[in-house]
Amino acid sequence: MELPPAWQRPDPLRGLEDIPWAVLSNGAGVDDLLRDAANGEPAVNEAACRELVDRLLIDGTVSEASAWAVPFLAEMGASYRVPATTRDRVIFLLAALALAGAGFTDDGRRTRRRWNAAGRELPRRPPDWITQTRYGVAKCAPKVFETLAGAEVACSMALAIAVPEVVPAHVVEVADAIASDDGSPRLLAQAARVARHVVSGEPVTPLLLRTTAQGHPELLRAYRGKGYPPNQPAEVTLQLMGYRYAFLAAYGDQEGAPTTP
């Protein structure tokens, strides 16, 4: 009997030693954290995953190391050689990296996503790690979706919300099934509805945002308190809400979540 693709994948960390992590911005030690997350004992796995979030997504900010780490995180998320708990964590981290609202410049300053009054995104100071990291996640996400297949899991919804342009049909079917099943956990169903909407490309109306925010006090406070950047397009705000629903569905309000603005 042929093994499923996720068992056939090569070592998820192949080539890790070829990357000059020590000279990358925020990269020192990332290779060791990736090894611990993939291969360590359960307690080591969890600690390494949390540290990867702290290192690669500093207060919602990506860096050079974030962009270089994406292919390894994606291979870990797509490989059954990696513990299931680690796969879930790194898939959430991939989604959060794709949704990052700021990036570090070479001098260590932050350059943030900003929009003008017409909703057009303004240029950022180089190097643009925000764009490069998101592009890397979108490029690698299909292999993760292939592994997840028809699994009705929150990390799949989070990644679909973050990179809707590469979501395959079978993941859309999963989102439809979760959203339409009265027995689905409420927060997971909320995330699935967001995933289904952003993949469809349909406009995001103020009513949809207001309705979506009402599903959790934290999101409602942010929405009412104008906790999102000025002129941020409604589509981006919906993605951030949907990601948060997916994370809450998986882990509740525990600390150590990949953060998005």
Short mmCIF file of C-alpha atoms in Angstrom, two decimals:
data_model
loop_
_atom_site.label_atom_id
_atom_site.label_comp_id
_atom_site.label_asym_id
_atom_site.label_seq_id
_atom_site.Cartn_x
_atom_site.Cartn_y
_atom_site.Cartn_z
CA MET A 1 0.00 0.00 0.00
CA GLU A 2 1.43 3.37 -1.01
CA LEU A 3 2.04 5.86 1.76
CA PRO A 4 0.16 9.18 1.61
CA PRO A 5 2.14 12.14 0.20
CA ALA A 6 2.78 13.60 3.64
CA TRP A 7 4.73 10.46 4.60
CA GLN A 8 6.67 10.50 1.35
CA ARG A 9 8.00 14.03 1.72
CA PRO A 10 11.75 14.37 2.29
CA ASP A 11 13.34 15.64 5.47
CA PRO A 12 11.52 18.93 6.19
CA LEU A 13 14.75 20.52 7.39
CA ARG A 14 16.95 19.54 4.45
CA GLY A 15 19.19 22.45 3.53
CA LEU A 16 18.77 24.12 6.92
CA GLU A 17 22.51 24.17 7.51
CA ASP A 18 23.08 25.95 4.18
CA ILE A 19 21.38 29.14 5.40
CA PRO A 20 23.65 31.69 7.17
CA TRP A 21 21.21 32.14 10.04
CA ALA A 22 23.71 33.87 12.30
CA VAL A 23 24.11 36.79 9.89
CA LEU A 24 20.42 37.18 9.02
CA SER A 25 18.47 39.86 10.83
CA ASN A 26 16.90 38.13 13.88
CA GLY A 27 18.18 34.82 12.53
CA ALA A 28 20.69 33.69 15.16
CA GLY A 29 19.49 30.40 16.65
CA VAL A 30 16.46 30.00 14.38
CA ASP A 31 17.96 26.83 12.92
CA ASP A 32 18.21 25.24 16.37
CA LEU A 33 14.63 26.25 17.16
CA LEU A 34 13.40 24.67 13.93
CA ARG A 35 15.23 21.45 14.80
CA ASP A 36 13.77 21.41 18.31
CA ALA A 37 10.27 22.09 16.99
CA ALA A 38 10.53 19.25 14.48
CA ASN A 39 12.40 16.61 16.43
CA GLY A 40 12.35 17.26 20.16
CA GLU A 41 10.28 15.81 22.98
CA PRO A 42 6.75 17.26 23.40
CA ALA A 43 7.79 19.89 25.94
CA VAL A 44 10.75 20.87 23.76
CA ASN A 45 8.52 21.02 20.68
CA GLU A 46 6.09 23.40 22.35
CA ALA A 47 8.76 25.66 23.79
CA ALA A 48 10.53 25.86 20.42
CA CYS A 49 7.30 26.71 18.60
CA ARG A 50 6.59 29.53 21.02
CA GLU A 51 10.13 30.85 20.67
CA LEU A 52 9.84 30.74 16.87
CA VAL A 53 6.79 32.98 17.10
CA ASP A 54 8.68 35.39 19.33
CA ARG A 55 11.68 35.40 16.99
CA LEU A 56 9.99 35.46 13.57
CA LEU A 57 6.99 37.65 14.33
CA ILE A 58 8.12 40.25 16.84
CA ASP A 59 5.02 42.21 17.85
CA GLY A 60 3.49 41.48 14.45
CA THR A 61 6.71 42.42 12.62
CA VAL A 62 8.55 40.18 10.15
CA SER A 63 12.26 40.29 9.40
CA GLU A 64 14.84 38.78 7.08
CA ALA A 65 14.85 35.58 9.15
CA SER A 66 11.07 35.33 8.80
CA ALA A 67 11.26 35.22 5.01
CA TRP A 68 14.05 32.63 5.03
CA ALA A 69 12.24 30.44 7.56
CA VAL A 70 9.01 30.17 5.56
CA PRO A 71 10.04 27.22 3.32
CA PHE A 72 11.14 25.19 6.35
CA LEU A 73 7.98 25.99 8.28
CA ALA A 74 5.90 24.94 5.27
CA GLU A 75 7.78 21.63 4.93
CA MET A 76 7.24 21.00 8.64
CA GLY A 77 3.53 21.74 8.26
CA ALA A 78 3.31 19.35 5.31
CA SER A 79 5.25 16.43 6.81
CA TYR A 80 3.87 13.62 8.95
CA ARG A 81 7.41 13.12 10.24
CA VAL A 82 6.78 16.19 12.40
CA PRO A 83 4.57 15.89 15.52
CA ALA A 84 0.97 16.89 14.89
CA THR A 85 1.02 19.59 17.55
CA THR A 86 4.05 21.18 15.92
CA ARG A 87 2.43 21.02 12.48
CA ASP A 88 -0.60 22.90 13.76
CA ARG A 89 1.56 25.55 15.42
CA VAL A 90 3.77 26.19 12.41
CA ILE A 91 0.77 26.37 10.06
CA PHE A 92 -0.73 29.04 12.29
CA LEU A 93 2.63 30.81 12.28
CA LEU A 94 2.74 30.70 8.47
CA ALA A 95 -0.72 32.29 8.33
CA ALA A 96 0.30 34.99 10.82
CA LEU A 97 3.48 35.73 8.86
CA ALA A 98 1.43 36.22 5.71
CA LEU A 99 -0.84 38.66 7.57
CA ALA A 100 1.98 40.63 9.21
CA GLY A 101 1.36 44.35 9.38
CA ALA A 102 4.97 45.50 9.76
CA GLY A 103 8.50 44.59 8.75
CA PHE A 104 11.97 45.48 9.99
CA THR A 105 14.33 47.52 7.85
CA ASP A 106 18.10 46.95 7.76
CA ASP A 107 18.61 49.51 10.52
CA GLY A 108 16.12 47.76 12.80
CA ARG A 109 13.27 50.21 12.36
CA ARG A 110 9.74 49.20 11.52
CA THR A 111 7.99 49.94 8.25
CA ARG A 112 4.25 49.33 8.45
CA ARG A 113 1.45 48.59 6.04
CA ARG A 114 -0.39 51.86 5.39
CA TRP A 115 -3.12 52.92 3.02
CA ASN A 116 -4.28 56.24 1.66
CA ALA A 117 -7.86 57.49 1.89
CA ALA A 118 -8.72 55.61 -1.31
CA GLY A 119 -7.60 52.33 0.24
CA ARG A 120 -4.47 52.02 -1.89
CA GLU A 121 -1.45 50.61 -0.11
CA LEU A 122 1.45 53.02 0.26
CA PRO A 123 5.08 52.08 -0.47
CA ARG A 124 7.31 50.95 2.37
CA ARG A 125 10.96 51.48 3.18
CA PRO A 126 13.15 48.70 1.76
CA PRO A 127 13.81 45.87 2.22
CA ASP A 128 10.14 44.93 2.07
CA TRP A 129 10.09 41.79 4.19
CA ILE A 130 6.31 42.05 4.50
CA THR A 131 5.83 41.40 0.78
CA GLN A 132 8.65 38.88 0.52
CA THR A 133 7.41 36.85 3.48
CA ARG A 134 3.82 36.83 2.26
CA TYR A 135 4.93 35.79 -1.22
CA GLY A 136 6.90 32.92 0.31
CA VAL A 137 3.88 31.70 2.29
CA ALA A 138 1.62 31.82 -0.77
CA LYS A 139 4.21 29.91 -2.81
CA CYS A 140 4.61 27.17 -0.19
CA ALA A 141 1.00 26.91 1.05
CA PRO A 142 -0.25 24.42 -1.61
CA LYS A 143 1.90 21.62 -0.20
CA VAL A 144 0.41 22.26 3.25
CA PHE A 145 -3.14 22.23 1.87
CA GLU A 146 -2.37 18.94 0.11
CA THR A 147 -1.36 17.38 3.41
CA LEU A 148 -4.34 18.76 5.30
CA ALA A 149 -6.67 17.34 2.63
CA GLY A 150 -10.20 17.22 4.03
CA ALA A 151 -9.30 17.77 7.67
CA GLU A 152 -11.76 20.10 9.40
CA VAL A 153 -9.11 21.88 11.45
CA ALA A 154 -8.63 25.48 12.46
CA CYS A 155 -5.08 25.78 11.11
CA SER A 156 -6.38 24.99 7.61
CA MET A 157 -8.91 27.81 7.89
CA ALA A 158 -6.24 30.21 9.17
CA LEU A 159 -3.95 29.52 6.22
CA ALA A 160 -6.84 29.78 3.76
CA ILE A 161 -7.77 33.17 5.22
CA ALA A 162 -4.17 34.39 4.94
CA VAL A 163 -3.50 33.35 1.32
CA PRO A 164 -6.92 32.93 -0.31
CA GLU A 165 -5.49 33.23 -3.82
CA VAL A 166 -3.88 29.77 -3.63
CA VAL A 167 -6.61 27.85 -1.78
CA PRO A 168 -7.56 24.62 -3.62
CA ALA A 169 -11.14 23.53 -4.19
CA HIS A 170 -11.03 20.77 -1.57
CA VAL A 171 -10.25 23.30 1.18
CA VAL A 172 -13.16 25.48 0.05
CA GLU A 173 -15.38 22.41 0.37
CA VAL A 174 -14.10 21.88 3.90
CA ALA A 175 -14.89 25.51 4.78
CA ASP A 176 -18.38 25.10 3.33
CA ALA A 177 -18.93 21.94 5.36
CA ILE A 178 -17.80 23.53 8.61
CA ALA A 179 -19.76 26.74 8.07
CA SER A 180 -22.99 24.93 7.20
CA ASP A 181 -22.85 22.28 9.93
CA ASP A 182 -24.89 23.30 12.96
CA GLY A 183 -22.72 20.99 15.05
CA SER A 184 -19.45 22.75 14.26
CA PRO A 185 -17.74 24.57 17.14
CA ARG A 186 -18.88 28.18 17.01
CA LEU A 187 -15.48 29.84 16.66
CA LEU A 188 -14.33 27.35 14.03
CA ALA A 189 -17.52 28.00 12.08
CA GLN A 190 -16.84 31.74 12.26
CA ALA A 191 -13.35 31.20 10.85
CA ALA A 192 -14.75 28.97 8.10
CA ARG A 193 -17.28 31.62 7.08
CA VAL A 194 -14.50 34.17 6.80
CA ALA A 195 -12.35 31.74 4.79
CA ARG A 196 -15.22 31.03 2.43
CA HIS A 197 -15.85 34.73 1.91
CA VAL A 198 -12.26 35.84 1.31
CA VAL A 199 -11.67 32.97 -1.13
CA SER A 200 -14.80 33.94 -3.06
CA GLY A 201 -13.44 37.45 -3.64
CA GLU A 202 -16.83 38.99 -2.90
CA PRO A 203 -16.85 42.55 -1.50
CA VAL A 204 -16.63 43.00 2.27
CA THR A 205 -19.40 45.27 3.47
CA PRO A 206 -19.53 47.24 6.75
CA LEU A 207 -22.44 45.01 7.79
CA LEU A 208 -20.36 41.88 7.28
CA LEU A 209 -17.49 43.31 9.34
CA ARG A 210 -19.82 44.39 12.13
CA THR A 211 -21.54 41.00 12.19
CA THR A 212 -18.23 39.14 12.16
CA ALA A 213 -16.82 41.23 15.02
CA GLN A 214 -19.78 40.42 17.24
CA GLY A 215 -18.70 36.80 17.59
CA HIS A 216 -16.08 37.52 20.27
CA PRO A 217 -15.67 40.37 22.79
CA GLU A 218 -12.01 40.95 21.87
CA LEU A 219 -12.82 41.48 18.20
CA LEU A 220 -15.84 43.61 18.98
CA ARG A 221 -13.77 45.92 21.19
CA ALA A 222 -11.16 46.31 18.47
CA TYR A 223 -13.82 47.00 15.85
CA ARG A 224 -15.73 49.53 17.94
CA GLY A 225 -12.57 51.14 19.28
CA LYS A 226 -11.05 51.60 15.84
CA GLY A 227 -8.25 49.19 16.73
CA TYR A 228 -7.29 48.68 13.10
CA PRO A 229 -4.97 50.96 11.06
CA PRO A 230 -6.56 54.00 9.37
CA ASN A 231 -7.89 53.37 5.85
CA GLN A 232 -7.16 49.66 6.12
CA PRO A 233 -9.28 47.90 3.47
CA ALA A 234 -12.25 45.97 4.80
CA GLU A 235 -10.91 42.79 3.19
CA VAL A 236 -7.73 42.97 5.29
CA THR A 237 -9.68 43.63 8.48
CA LEU A 238 -11.88 40.60 7.75
CA GLN A 239 -8.78 38.44 7.26
CA LEU A 240 -7.36 39.52 10.61
CA MET A 241 -10.68 38.80 12.32
CA GLY A 242 -10.92 35.40 10.66
CA TYR A 243 -7.38 34.45 11.64
CA ARG A 244 -8.12 35.35 15.24
CA TYR A 245 -11.28 33.21 15.23
CA ALA A 246 -9.28 30.27 13.90
CA PHE A 247 -6.63 30.65 16.61
CA LEU A 248 -9.23 31.00 19.35
CA ALA A 249 -10.97 27.88 18.03
CA ALA A 250 -7.74 25.91 18.33
CA TYR A 251 -6.13 27.31 21.48
CA GLY A 252 -8.54 29.62 23.24
CA ASP A 253 -7.10 32.75 24.84
CA GLN A 254 -3.78 31.22 25.83
CA GLU A 255 -0.65 33.33 25.53
CA GLY A 256 1.94 32.67 22.85
CA ALA A 257 -0.34 33.26 19.89
CA PRO A 258 1.16 34.50 16.65
CA THR A 259 0.03 38.10 16.75
CA THR A 260 -1.47 40.20 14.02
CA PRO A 261 -2.31 43.89 14.32
#
